[in-house]
mmCIF file of C-alpha atoms in Angstrom:
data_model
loop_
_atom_site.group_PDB
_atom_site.id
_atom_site.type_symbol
_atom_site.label_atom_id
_atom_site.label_comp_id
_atom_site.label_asym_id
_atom_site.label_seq_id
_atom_site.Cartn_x
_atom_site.Cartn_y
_atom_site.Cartn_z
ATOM 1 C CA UNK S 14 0.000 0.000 0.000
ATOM 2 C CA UNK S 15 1.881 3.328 -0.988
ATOM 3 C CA UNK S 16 1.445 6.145 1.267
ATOM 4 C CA UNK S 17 -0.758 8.302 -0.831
ATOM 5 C CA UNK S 18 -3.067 5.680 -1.298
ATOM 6 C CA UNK S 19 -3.582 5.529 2.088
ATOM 7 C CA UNK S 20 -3.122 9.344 3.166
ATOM 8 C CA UNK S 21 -3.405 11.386 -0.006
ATOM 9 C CA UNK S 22 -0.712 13.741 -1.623
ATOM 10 C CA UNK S 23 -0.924 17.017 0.588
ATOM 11 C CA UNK S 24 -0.800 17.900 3.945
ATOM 12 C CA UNK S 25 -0.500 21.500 5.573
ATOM 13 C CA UNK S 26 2.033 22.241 7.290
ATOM 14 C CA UNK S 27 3.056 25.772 9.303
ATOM 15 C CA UNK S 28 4.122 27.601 6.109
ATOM 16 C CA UNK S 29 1.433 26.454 3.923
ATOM 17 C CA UNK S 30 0.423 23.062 2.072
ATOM 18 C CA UNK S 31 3.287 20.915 1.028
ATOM 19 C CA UNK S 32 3.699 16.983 -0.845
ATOM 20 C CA UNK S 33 3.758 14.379 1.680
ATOM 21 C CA UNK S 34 5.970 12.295 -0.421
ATOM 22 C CA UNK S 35 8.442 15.383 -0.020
ATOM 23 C CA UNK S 36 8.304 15.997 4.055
ATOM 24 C CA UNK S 37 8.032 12.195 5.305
ATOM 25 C CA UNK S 38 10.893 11.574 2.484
ATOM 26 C CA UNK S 39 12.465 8.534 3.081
ATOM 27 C CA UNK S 40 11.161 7.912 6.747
ATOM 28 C CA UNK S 41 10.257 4.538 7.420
ATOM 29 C CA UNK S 42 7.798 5.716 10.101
ATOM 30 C CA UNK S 43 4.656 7.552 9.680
ATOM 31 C CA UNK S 44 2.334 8.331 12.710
ATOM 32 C CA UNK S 45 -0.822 9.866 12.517
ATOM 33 C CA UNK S 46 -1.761 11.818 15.898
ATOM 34 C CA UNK S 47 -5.399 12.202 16.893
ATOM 35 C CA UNK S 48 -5.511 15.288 19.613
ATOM 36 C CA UNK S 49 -7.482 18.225 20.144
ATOM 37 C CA UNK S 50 -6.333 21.829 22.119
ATOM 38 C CA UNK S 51 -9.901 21.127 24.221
ATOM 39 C CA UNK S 52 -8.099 17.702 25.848
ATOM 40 C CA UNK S 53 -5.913 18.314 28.693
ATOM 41 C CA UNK S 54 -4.028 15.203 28.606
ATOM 42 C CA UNK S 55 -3.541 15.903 25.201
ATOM 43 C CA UNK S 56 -2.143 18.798 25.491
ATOM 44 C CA UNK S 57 0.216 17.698 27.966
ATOM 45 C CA UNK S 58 1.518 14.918 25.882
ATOM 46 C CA UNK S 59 2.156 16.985 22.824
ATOM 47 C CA UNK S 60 5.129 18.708 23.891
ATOM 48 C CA UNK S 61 6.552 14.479 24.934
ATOM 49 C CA UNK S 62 5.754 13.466 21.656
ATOM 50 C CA UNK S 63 7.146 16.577 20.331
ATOM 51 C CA UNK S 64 10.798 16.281 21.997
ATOM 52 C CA UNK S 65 10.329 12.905 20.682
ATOM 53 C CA UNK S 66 10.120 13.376 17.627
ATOM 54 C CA UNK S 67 12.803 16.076 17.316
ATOM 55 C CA UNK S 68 15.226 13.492 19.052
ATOM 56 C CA UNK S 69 14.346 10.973 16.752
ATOM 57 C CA UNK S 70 15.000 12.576 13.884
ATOM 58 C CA UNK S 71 17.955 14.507 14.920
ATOM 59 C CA UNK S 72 20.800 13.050 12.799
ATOM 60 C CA UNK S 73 17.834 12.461 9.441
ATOM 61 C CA UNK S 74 14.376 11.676 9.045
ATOM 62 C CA UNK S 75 13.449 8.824 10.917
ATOM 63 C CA UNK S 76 9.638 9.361 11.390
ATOM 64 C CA UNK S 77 6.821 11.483 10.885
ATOM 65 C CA UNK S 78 3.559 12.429 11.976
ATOM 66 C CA UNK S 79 0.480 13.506 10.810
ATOM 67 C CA UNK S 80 -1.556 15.574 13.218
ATOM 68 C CA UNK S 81 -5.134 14.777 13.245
ATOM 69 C CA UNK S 82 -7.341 17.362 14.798
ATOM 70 C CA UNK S 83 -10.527 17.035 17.192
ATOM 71 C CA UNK S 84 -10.459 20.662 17.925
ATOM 72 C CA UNK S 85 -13.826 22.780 17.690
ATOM 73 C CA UNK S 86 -12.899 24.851 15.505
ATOM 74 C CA UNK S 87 -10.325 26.586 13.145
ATOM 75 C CA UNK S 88 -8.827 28.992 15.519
ATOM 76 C CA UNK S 89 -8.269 26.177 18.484
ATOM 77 C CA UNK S 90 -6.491 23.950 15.881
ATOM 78 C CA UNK S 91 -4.252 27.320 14.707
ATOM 79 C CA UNK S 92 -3.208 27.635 18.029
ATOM 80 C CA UNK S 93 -2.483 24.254 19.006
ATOM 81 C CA UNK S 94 -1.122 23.401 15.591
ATOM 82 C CA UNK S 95 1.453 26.196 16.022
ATOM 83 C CA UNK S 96 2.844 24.211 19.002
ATOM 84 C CA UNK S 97 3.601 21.242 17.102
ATOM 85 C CA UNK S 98 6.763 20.384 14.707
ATOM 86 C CA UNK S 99 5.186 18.214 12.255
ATOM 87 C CA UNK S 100 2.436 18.422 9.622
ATOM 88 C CA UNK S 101 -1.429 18.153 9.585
ATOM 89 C CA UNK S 102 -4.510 16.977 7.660
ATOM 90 C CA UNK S 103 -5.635 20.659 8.752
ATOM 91 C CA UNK S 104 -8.679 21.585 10.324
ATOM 92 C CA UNK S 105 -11.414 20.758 8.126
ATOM 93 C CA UNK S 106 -9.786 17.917 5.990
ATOM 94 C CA UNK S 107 -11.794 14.583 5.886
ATOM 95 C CA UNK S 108 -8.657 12.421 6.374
ATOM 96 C CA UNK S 109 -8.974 13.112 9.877
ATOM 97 C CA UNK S 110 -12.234 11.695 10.503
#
């Protein structure tokens, strides 16, 4: 199953929409991450999984996630998305559900 198939060909990320294929690259590891700003124990995992995922791809890309937002609406999932060093299926993609 290629990737696309599975997650399409675009994603956002913080400076605008961008190929998957081109930010996971090579990374054997794709996560997707299912969180919302609303969730406290979300939001105090996200900055684990985010010094995570910075270690672990330190020295090349080893893995990358896909955030996957429950938020409420578009300006909770700007504001929590802004915390976070990986990409999205943005706010009102239909990946996500």
């Amino acid at each position: 199953l290629a990737l696309t198939d599975k997650f399409g060909t675009e994603v956002q990320t913080a400076g605008g929409k961008a190929s998957l294929a081109e930010v996971a690259g090579t990374a054997p590891l794709i996560g997707v991450y299912f969180s919302a700003h609303w969730c406290p124990p979300c939001r105090g995992f996200t900055p684990v999984l985010s010094q995570f995922y910075e270690e672990v791809n330190e020295n090349g890309k080893v893995m990358e996630i896909i955030f996957a937002s429950s938020d409420r609406s578009q300006a909770e999932f700007d504001s929590y998305f802004a915390t976070m060093p990986w990409v999205s299926f943005g706010f009102s993609d239909a990946r996500k559900d």
